[in-house]
Short mmCIF file of C-alpha atoms (C1' of nucleotides) in Angstrom, two decimals:
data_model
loop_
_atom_site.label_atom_id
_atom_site.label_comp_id
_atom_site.label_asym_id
_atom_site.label_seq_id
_atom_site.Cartn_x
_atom_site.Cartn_y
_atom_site.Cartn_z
CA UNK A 228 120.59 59.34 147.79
CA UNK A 229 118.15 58.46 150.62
CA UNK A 230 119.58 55.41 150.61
CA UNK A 231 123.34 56.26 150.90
CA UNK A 232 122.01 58.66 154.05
CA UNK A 233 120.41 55.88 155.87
CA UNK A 234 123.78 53.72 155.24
CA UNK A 235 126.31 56.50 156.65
CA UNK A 236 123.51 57.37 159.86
CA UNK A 237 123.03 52.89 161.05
CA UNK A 238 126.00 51.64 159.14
CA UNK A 239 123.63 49.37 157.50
CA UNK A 240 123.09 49.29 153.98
CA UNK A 241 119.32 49.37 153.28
CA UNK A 242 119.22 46.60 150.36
CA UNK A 243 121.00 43.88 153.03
CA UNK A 244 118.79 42.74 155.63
CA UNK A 245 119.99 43.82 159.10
CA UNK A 246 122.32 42.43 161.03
CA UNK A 247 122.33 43.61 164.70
CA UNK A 248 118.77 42.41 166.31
CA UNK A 249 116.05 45.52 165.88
CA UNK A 250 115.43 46.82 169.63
CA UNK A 251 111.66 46.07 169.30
CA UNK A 252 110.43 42.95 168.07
CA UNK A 253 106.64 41.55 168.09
CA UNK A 254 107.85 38.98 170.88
CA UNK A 255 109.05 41.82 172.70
CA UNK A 256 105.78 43.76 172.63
CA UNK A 257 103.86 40.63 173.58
CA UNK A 258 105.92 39.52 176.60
CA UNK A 259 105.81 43.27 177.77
CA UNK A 260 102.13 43.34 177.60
CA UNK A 261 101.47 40.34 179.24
CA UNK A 262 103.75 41.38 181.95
CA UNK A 263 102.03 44.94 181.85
CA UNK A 264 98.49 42.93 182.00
CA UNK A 265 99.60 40.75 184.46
CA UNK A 266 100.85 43.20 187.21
CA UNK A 267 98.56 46.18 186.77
CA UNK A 268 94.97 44.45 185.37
CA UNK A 269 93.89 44.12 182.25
CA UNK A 270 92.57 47.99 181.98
CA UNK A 271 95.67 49.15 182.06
CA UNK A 272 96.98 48.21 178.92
CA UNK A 273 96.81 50.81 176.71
CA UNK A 274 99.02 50.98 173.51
CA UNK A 275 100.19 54.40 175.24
CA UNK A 276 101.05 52.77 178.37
CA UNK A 277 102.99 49.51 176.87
CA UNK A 278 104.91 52.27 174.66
CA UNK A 279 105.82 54.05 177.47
CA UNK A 280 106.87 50.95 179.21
CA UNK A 281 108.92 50.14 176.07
CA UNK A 282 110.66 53.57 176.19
CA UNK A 283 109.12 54.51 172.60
CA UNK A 284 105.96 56.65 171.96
CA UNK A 285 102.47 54.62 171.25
CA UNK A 286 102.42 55.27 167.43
CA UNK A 287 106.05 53.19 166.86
CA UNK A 288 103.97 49.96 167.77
CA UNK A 289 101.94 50.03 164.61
CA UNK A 290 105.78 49.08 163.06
CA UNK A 291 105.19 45.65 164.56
CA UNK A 292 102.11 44.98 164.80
CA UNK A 293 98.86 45.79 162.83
CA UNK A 294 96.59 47.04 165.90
CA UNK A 295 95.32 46.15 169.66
CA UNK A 296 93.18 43.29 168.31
CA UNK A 297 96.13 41.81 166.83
CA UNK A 298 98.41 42.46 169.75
CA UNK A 299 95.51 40.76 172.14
CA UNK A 300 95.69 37.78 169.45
CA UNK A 301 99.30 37.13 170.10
CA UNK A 302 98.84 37.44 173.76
CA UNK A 303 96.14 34.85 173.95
CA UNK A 304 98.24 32.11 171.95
CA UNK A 305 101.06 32.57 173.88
CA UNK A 306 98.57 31.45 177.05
CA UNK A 307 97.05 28.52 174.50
CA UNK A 308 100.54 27.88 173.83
CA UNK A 309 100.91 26.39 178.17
CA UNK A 310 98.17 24.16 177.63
CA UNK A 311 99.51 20.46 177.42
CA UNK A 312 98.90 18.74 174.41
CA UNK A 313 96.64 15.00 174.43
CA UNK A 314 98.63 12.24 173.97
CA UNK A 315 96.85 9.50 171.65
CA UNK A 316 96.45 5.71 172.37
CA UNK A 317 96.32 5.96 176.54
CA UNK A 318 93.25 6.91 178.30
CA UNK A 319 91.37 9.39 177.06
CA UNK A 320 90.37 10.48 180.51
CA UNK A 321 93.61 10.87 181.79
CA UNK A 322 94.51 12.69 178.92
CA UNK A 323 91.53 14.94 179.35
CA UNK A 324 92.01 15.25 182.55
CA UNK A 325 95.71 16.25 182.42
CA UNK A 326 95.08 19.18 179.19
CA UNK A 327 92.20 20.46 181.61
CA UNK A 328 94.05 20.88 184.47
CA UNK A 329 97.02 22.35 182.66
CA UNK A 330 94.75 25.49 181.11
CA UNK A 331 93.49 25.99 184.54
CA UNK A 332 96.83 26.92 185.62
CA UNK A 333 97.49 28.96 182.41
CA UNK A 334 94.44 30.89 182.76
CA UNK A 335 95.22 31.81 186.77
CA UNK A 336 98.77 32.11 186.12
CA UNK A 337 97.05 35.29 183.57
CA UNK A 338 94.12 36.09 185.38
CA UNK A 339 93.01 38.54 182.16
CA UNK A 340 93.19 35.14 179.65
CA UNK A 341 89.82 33.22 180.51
CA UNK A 342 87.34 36.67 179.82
CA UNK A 343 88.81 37.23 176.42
CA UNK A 344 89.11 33.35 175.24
CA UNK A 345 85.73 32.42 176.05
CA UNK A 346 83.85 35.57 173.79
CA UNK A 347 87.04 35.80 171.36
CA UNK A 348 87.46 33.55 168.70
CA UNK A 349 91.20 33.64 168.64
CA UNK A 350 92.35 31.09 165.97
CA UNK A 351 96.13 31.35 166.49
CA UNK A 352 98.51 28.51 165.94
CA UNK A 353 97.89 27.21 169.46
CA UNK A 354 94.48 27.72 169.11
CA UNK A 355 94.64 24.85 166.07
CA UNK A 356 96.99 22.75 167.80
CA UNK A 357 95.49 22.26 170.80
CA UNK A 358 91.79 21.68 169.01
CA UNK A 359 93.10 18.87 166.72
CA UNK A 360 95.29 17.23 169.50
CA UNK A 361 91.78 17.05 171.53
CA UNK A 362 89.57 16.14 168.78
CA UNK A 363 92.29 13.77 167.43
CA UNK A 364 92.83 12.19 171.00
CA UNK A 365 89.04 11.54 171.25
CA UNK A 366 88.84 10.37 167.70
CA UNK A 367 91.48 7.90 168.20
CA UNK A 368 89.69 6.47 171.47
CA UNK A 369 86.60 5.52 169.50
CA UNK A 370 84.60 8.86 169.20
CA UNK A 371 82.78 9.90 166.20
CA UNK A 372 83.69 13.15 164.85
CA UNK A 373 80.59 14.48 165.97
CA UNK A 374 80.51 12.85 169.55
CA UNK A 375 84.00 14.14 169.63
CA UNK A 376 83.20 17.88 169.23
CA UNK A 377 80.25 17.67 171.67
CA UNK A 378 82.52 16.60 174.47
CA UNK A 379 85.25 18.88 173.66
CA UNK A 380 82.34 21.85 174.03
CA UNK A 381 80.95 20.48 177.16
CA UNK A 382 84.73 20.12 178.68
CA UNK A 383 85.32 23.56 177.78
CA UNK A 384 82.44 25.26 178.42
CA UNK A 385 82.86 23.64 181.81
CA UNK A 386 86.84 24.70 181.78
CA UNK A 387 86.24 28.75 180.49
CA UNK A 388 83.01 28.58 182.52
CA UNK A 389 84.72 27.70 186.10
CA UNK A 390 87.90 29.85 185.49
CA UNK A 391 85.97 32.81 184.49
CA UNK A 392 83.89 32.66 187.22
CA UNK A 393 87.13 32.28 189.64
CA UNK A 394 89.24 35.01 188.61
CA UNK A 395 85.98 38.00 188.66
CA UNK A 396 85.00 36.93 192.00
CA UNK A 397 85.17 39.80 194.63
CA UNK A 398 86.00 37.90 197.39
CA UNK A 399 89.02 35.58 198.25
CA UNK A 400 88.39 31.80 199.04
CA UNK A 401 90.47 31.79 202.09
CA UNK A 402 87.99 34.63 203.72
CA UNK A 403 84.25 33.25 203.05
CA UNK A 404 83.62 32.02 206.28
CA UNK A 405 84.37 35.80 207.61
CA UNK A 406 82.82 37.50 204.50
CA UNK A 407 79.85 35.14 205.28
CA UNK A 408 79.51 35.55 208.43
CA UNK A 409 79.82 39.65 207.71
CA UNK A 410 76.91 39.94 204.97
CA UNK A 411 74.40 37.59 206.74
CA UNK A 412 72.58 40.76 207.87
CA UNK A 413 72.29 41.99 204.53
CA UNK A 414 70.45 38.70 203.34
CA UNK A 415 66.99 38.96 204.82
CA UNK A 416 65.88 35.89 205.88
CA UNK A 417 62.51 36.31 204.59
CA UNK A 418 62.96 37.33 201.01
CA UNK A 419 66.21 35.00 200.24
CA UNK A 420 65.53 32.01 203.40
CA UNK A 421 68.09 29.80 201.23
CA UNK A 422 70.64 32.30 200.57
CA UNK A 423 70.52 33.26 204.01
CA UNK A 424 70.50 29.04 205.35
CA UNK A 425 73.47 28.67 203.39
CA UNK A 426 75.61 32.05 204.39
CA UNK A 427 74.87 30.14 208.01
CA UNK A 428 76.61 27.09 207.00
CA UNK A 429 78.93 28.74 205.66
CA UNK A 430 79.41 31.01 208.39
CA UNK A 431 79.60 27.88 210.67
CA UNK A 432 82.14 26.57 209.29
CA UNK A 433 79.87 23.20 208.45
CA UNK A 434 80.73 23.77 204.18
CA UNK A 435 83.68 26.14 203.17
CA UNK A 436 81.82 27.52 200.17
CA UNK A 437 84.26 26.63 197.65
CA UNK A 438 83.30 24.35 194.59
CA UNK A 439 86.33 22.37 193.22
CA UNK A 440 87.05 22.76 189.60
CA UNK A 441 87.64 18.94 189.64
CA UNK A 442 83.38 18.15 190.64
CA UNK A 443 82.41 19.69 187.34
CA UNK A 444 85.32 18.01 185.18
CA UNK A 445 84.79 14.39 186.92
CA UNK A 446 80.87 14.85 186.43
CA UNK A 447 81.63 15.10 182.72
CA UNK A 448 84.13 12.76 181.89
CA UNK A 449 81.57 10.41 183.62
CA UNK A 450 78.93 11.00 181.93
CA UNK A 451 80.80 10.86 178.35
CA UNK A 452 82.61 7.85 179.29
CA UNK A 453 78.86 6.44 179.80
CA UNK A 454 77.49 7.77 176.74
CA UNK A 455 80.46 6.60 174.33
CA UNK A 456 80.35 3.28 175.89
CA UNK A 457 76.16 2.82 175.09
CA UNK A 458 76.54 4.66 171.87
CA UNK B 174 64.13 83.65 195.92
CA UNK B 175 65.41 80.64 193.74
CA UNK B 176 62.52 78.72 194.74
CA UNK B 177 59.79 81.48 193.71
CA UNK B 178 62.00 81.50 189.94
CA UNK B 179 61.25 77.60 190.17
CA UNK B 180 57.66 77.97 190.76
CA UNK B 181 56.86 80.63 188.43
CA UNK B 182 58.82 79.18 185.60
CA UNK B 183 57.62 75.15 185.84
CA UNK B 184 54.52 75.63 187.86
CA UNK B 185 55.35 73.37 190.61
CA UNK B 186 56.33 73.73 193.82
CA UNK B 187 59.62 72.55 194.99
CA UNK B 188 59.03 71.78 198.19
CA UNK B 189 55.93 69.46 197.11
CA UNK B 190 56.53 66.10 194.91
CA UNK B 191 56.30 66.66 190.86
CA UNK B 192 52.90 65.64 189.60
CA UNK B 193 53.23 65.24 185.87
CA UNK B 194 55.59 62.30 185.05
CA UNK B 195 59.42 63.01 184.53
CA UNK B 196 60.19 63.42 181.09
CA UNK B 197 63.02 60.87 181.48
CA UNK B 198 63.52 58.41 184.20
CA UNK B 199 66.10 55.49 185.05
CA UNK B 200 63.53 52.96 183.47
CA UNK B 201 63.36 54.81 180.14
CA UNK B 202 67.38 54.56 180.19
CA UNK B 203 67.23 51.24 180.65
CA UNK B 204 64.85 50.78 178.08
CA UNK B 205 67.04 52.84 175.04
CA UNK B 206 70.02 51.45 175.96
CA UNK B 207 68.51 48.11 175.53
CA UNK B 208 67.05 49.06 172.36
CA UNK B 209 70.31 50.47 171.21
CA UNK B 210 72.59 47.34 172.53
CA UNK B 211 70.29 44.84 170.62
CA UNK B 212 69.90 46.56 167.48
CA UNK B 213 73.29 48.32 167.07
CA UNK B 214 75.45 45.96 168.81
CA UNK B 215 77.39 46.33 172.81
CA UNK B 216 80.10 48.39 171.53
CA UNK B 217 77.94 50.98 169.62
CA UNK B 218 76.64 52.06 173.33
CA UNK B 219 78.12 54.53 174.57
CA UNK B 220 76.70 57.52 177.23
CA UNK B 221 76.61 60.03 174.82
CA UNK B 222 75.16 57.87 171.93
CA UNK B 223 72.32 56.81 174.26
CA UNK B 224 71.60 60.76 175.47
CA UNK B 225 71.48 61.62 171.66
CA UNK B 226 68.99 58.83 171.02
CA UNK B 227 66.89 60.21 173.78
CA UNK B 228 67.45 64.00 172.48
CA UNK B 229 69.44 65.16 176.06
CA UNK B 230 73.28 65.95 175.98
CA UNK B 231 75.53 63.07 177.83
CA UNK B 232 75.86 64.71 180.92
CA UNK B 233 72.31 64.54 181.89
CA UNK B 234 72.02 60.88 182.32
CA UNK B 235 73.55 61.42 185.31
CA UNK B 236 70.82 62.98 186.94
CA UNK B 237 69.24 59.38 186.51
CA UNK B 238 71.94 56.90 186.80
CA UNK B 239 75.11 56.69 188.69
CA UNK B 240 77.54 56.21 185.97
CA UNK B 241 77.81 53.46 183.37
CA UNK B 242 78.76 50.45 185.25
CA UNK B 243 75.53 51.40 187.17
CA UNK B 244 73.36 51.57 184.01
CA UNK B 245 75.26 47.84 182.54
CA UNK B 246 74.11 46.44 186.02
CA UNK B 247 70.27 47.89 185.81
CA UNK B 248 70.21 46.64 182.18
CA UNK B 249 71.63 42.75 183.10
CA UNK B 250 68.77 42.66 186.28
CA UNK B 251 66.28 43.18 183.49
CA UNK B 252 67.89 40.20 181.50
CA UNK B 253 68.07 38.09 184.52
CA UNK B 254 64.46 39.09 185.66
CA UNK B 255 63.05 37.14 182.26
CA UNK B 256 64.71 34.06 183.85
CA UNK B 257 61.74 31.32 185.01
CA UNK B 258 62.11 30.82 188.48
CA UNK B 259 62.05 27.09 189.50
CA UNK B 260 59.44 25.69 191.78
CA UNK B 261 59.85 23.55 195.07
CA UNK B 262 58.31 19.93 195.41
CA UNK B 263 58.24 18.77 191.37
CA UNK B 264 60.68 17.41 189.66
CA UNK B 265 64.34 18.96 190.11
CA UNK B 266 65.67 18.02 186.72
CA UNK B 267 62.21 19.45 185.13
CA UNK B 268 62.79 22.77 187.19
CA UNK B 269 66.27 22.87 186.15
CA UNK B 270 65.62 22.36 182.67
CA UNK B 271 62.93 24.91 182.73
CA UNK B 272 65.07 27.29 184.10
CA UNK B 273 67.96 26.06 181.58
CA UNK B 274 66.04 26.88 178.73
CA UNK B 275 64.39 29.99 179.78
CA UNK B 276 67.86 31.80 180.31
CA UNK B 277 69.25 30.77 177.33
CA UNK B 278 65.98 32.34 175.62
CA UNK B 279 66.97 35.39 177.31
CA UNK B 280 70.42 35.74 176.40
CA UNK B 281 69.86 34.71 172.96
CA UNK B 282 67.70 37.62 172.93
CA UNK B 283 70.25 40.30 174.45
CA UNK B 284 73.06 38.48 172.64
CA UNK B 285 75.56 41.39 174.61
CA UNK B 286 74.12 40.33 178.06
CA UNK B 287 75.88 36.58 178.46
CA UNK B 288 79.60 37.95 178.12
CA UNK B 289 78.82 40.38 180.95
CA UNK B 290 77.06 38.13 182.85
CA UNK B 291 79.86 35.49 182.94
CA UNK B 292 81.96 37.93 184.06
CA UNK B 293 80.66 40.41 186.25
CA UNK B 294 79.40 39.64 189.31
CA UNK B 295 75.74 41.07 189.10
CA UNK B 296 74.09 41.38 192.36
CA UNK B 297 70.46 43.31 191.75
CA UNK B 298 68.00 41.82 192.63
CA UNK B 299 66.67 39.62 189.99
CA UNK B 300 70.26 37.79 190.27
CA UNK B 301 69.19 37.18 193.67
CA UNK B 302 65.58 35.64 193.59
CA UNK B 303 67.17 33.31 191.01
CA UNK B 304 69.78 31.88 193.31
CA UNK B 305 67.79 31.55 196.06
CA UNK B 306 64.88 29.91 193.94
CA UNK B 307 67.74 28.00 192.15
CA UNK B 308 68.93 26.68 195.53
CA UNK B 309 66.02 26.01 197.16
CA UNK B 310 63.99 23.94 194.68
CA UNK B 311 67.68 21.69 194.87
CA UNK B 312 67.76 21.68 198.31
CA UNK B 313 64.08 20.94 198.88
CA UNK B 314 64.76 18.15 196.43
CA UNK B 315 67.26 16.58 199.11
CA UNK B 316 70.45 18.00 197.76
CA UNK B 317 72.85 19.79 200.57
CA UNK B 318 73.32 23.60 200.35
CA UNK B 319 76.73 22.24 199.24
CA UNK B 320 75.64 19.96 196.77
CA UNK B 321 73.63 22.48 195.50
CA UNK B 322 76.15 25.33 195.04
CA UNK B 323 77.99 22.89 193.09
CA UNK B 324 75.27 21.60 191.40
CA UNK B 325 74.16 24.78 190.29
CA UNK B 326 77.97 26.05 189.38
CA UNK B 327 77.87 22.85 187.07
CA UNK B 328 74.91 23.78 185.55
CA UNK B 329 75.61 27.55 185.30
CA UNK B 330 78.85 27.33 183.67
CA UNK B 331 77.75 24.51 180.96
CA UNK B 332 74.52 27.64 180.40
CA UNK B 333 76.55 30.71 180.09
CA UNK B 334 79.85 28.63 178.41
CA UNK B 335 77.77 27.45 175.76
CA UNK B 336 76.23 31.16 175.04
CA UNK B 337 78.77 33.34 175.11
CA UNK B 338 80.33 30.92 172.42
CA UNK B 339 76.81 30.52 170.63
CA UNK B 340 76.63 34.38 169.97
CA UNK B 341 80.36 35.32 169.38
CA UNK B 342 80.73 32.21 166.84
CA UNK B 343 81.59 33.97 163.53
CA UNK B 344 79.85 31.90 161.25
CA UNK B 345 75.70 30.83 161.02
CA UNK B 346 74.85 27.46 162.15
CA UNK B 347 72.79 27.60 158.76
CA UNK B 348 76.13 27.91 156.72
CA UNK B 349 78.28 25.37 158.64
CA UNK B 350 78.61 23.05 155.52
CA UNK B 351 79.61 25.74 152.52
CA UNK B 352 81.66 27.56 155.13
CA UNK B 353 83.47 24.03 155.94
CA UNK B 354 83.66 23.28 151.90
CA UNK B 355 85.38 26.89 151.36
CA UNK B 356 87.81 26.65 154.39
CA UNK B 357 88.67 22.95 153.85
CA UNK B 358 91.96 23.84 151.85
CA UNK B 359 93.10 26.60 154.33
CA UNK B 360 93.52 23.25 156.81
CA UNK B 361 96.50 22.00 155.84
CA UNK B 362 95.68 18.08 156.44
CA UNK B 363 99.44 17.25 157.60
CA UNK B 364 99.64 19.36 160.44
CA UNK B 365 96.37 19.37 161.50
CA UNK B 366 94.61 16.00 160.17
CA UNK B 367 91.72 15.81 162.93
CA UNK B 368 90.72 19.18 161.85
CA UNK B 369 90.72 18.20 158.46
CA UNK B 370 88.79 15.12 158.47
CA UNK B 371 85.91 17.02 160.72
CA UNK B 372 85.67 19.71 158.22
CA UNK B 373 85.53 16.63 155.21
CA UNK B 374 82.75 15.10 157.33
CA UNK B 375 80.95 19.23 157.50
CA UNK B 376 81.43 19.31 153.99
CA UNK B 377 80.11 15.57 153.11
CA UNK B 378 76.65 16.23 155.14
CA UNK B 379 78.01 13.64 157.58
CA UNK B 380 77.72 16.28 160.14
CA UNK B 381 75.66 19.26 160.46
CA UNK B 382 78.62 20.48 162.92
CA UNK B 383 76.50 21.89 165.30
CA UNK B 384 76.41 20.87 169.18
CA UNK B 385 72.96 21.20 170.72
CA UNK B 386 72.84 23.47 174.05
CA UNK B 387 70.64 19.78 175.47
CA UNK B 388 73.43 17.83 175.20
CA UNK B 389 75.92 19.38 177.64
CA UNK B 390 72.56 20.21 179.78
CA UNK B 391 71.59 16.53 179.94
CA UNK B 392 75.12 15.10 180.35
CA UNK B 393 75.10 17.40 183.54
CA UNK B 394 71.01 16.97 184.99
CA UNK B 395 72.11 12.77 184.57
CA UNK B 396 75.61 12.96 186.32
CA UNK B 397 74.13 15.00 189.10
CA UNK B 398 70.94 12.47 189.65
CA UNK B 399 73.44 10.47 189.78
CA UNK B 400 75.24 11.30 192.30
CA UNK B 401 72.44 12.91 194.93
CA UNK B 402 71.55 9.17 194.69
CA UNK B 403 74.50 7.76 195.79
CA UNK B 404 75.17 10.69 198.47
"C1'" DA C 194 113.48 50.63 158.30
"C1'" DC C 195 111.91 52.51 162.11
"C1'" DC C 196 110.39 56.23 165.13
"C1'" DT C 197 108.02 60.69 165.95
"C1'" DG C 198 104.56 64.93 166.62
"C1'" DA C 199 100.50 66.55 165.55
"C1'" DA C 200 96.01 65.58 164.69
"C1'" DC C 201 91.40 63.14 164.37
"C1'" DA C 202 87.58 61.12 166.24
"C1'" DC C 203 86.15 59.24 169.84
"C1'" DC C 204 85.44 57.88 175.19
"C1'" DG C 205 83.47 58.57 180.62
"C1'" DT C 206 82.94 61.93 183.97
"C1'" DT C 207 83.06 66.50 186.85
"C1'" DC C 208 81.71 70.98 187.83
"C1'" DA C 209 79.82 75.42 187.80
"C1'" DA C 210 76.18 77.71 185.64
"C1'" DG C 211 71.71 78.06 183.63
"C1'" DT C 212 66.29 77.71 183.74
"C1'" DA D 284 64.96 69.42 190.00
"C1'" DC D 285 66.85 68.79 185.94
"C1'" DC D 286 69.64 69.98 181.94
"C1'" DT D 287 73.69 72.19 179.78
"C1'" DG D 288 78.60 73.81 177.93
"C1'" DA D 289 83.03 73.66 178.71
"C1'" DA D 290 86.65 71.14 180.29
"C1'" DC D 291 89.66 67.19 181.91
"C1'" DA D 292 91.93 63.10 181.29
"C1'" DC D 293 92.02 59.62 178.79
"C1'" DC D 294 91.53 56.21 174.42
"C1'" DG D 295 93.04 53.83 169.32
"C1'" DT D 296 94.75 55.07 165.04
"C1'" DT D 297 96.44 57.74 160.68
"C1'" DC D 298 99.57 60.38 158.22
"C1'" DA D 299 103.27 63.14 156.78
"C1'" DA D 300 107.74 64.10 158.24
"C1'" DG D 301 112.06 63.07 160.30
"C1'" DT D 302 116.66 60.25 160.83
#
DNA sequence: ACCTGAACACCGTTCAAGT
DNA sequence: ACCTGAACACCGTTCAAGT
């Protein structure tokens, strides 16, 4: 009976699986949260406020997915999904070098990413992929299992660490030397005389005050190539 | 007239400073909200959890305390305060290691404090005296302010990277090998082999599976002696 | 199968009123 | 000076009812 009614209202019988595409999918919930995330800050996505933006009321989410933790799950492998997979049998440096670069620019191009990676323990399919691909690519250049995972931790740690750091600063690179040379007042000389020495320099113009993401990564892939090598 | 009612009623003056201590004060805030982060976990705090603990209704914390970002920041600059400042004209590496293992004492002991810290840019005053100790013991060493911001950016990230995963890491260290046994067949060894084979080696007692917080610490205090040599 | 309204159990914060 | 009750503007989520 209740199924005859639902037949005559969508023209769909309800024992066949559809055939038109439903108007809200999970893909489509993700995409418009990351966009949502992405253009108005992480804070303002609400389940109330991506409904809204979906032109359906908060509680029709819970059709598609199970809750907010799950929602921010698929979000963060979709941002896993842009980092570029190891190659094995070249160098493992380069290959390093190129998968750490490549999550840099994921986790600027979604400035809300790094924060919730680095506590989260997100263990999508990208997640995996990307942890045996690194592990395997290490492995395969003459690692031990276990010298393999401590690199991986002190590249990422490094990686999550820098980015992290980058997207919750206050102030915009381009405008330290002014922001420098503004605050030096507020940085008694007395109490903070190396805070204050380098606000000068930076103030000066003598050091821009930015550290390259590329010092930290070089000063680790150093050191591991030197400790694989003696090990 | 209002001022007479005052008087009579408390016994003290209002236009002369209290004598008997306040019953609650921003230090005791501090203090519960500690207590209450530590034992009941970061996301159990909330303003009008911490007024019932100390027997007031919410809104009167805010006699004390600006609002709640104000109370996170006065709770971190206690965290940060337990940090041991380095001294000038020893070893660097020794100060640096001091420091090193001091903060990861402290966040290990606030286990909600590192995932704010990472993120939020702090500035009381304990934040301060650390930088500017932090600093100056480098640059009294002979590094330049701008080695030393980047020096200290290496070592900070490697600190509060390997924390923040330490305490949100779902599984204890102690259980890394029956947790690895158990899991094993949920890592399908075809599409992710790498995986596989670490967790086999977990499993066998190959490999306790855990990375020491020294390693990434003394990958980074060699690389930068390193270089400051060569400079 | 999917969407909805009403409701529940929370939040942080403001403001005028109390003592 | 400090604390309070009532209220505002939000949250995530459940559940029974609608089509």
């Amino acid at each position: 009976m209740f199924d005859v009614f639902h037949e005559y209202i969508y023209g769909v019988s309800m024992s066949t699986p559809r055939q038109k595409p439903r108007s809200l999918t999970p893909e489509k919930l993700v995409a418009k949260a990351m966009e949502l995330a992405n253009e108005s800050g992480f804070e303002a996505l609400s389940m109330r406020k991506l409904a809204h933006a979906l032109g359906v009321t908060a509680m029709s989410l819970y059709n598609h997915v199970a809750n907010k933790d799950a929602l921010l799950d698929l979000m963060l492998n979709e941002v896993v999904a842009r980092y570029e997979t190891p190659k094995f049998g070249g160098e493992w440096q380069d290959e390093m070098r190129r998968r750490a670069h490549s999550m840099h620019r994921a986790l600027l191009a979604n400035r809300w990413a790094s924060t919730l990676l680095i506590s989260r323990i997100a263990i999508g399919e990208a997640v995996l992929r990307d942890n045996d691909a690194t592990v395997g690519c290490l492995v395969t250049a003459g690692f031990t299992y276990a010298q393999a995972d401590w690199a991986r931790n002190a590249i990422d740690n490094h990686i999550y660490g820098f980015t992290v750091q980058e997207v919750n600063y206050p102030v915009d690179p381009s405008t330290y030397q002014a922001a420098a040379a503004q605050y030096l007042p507020m940085i008694p000389q007395d109490t903070y005389p190396f805070m204050h020495q380098a606000a000068v320099q930076i103030a000066e113009g003598k050091y821009d005050g930015i550290v390259q993401f590329e010092f930290g990564l070089e000063l680790i892939l150093d050191g591991l190539n030197r400790w694989v090598g003696t090990a």
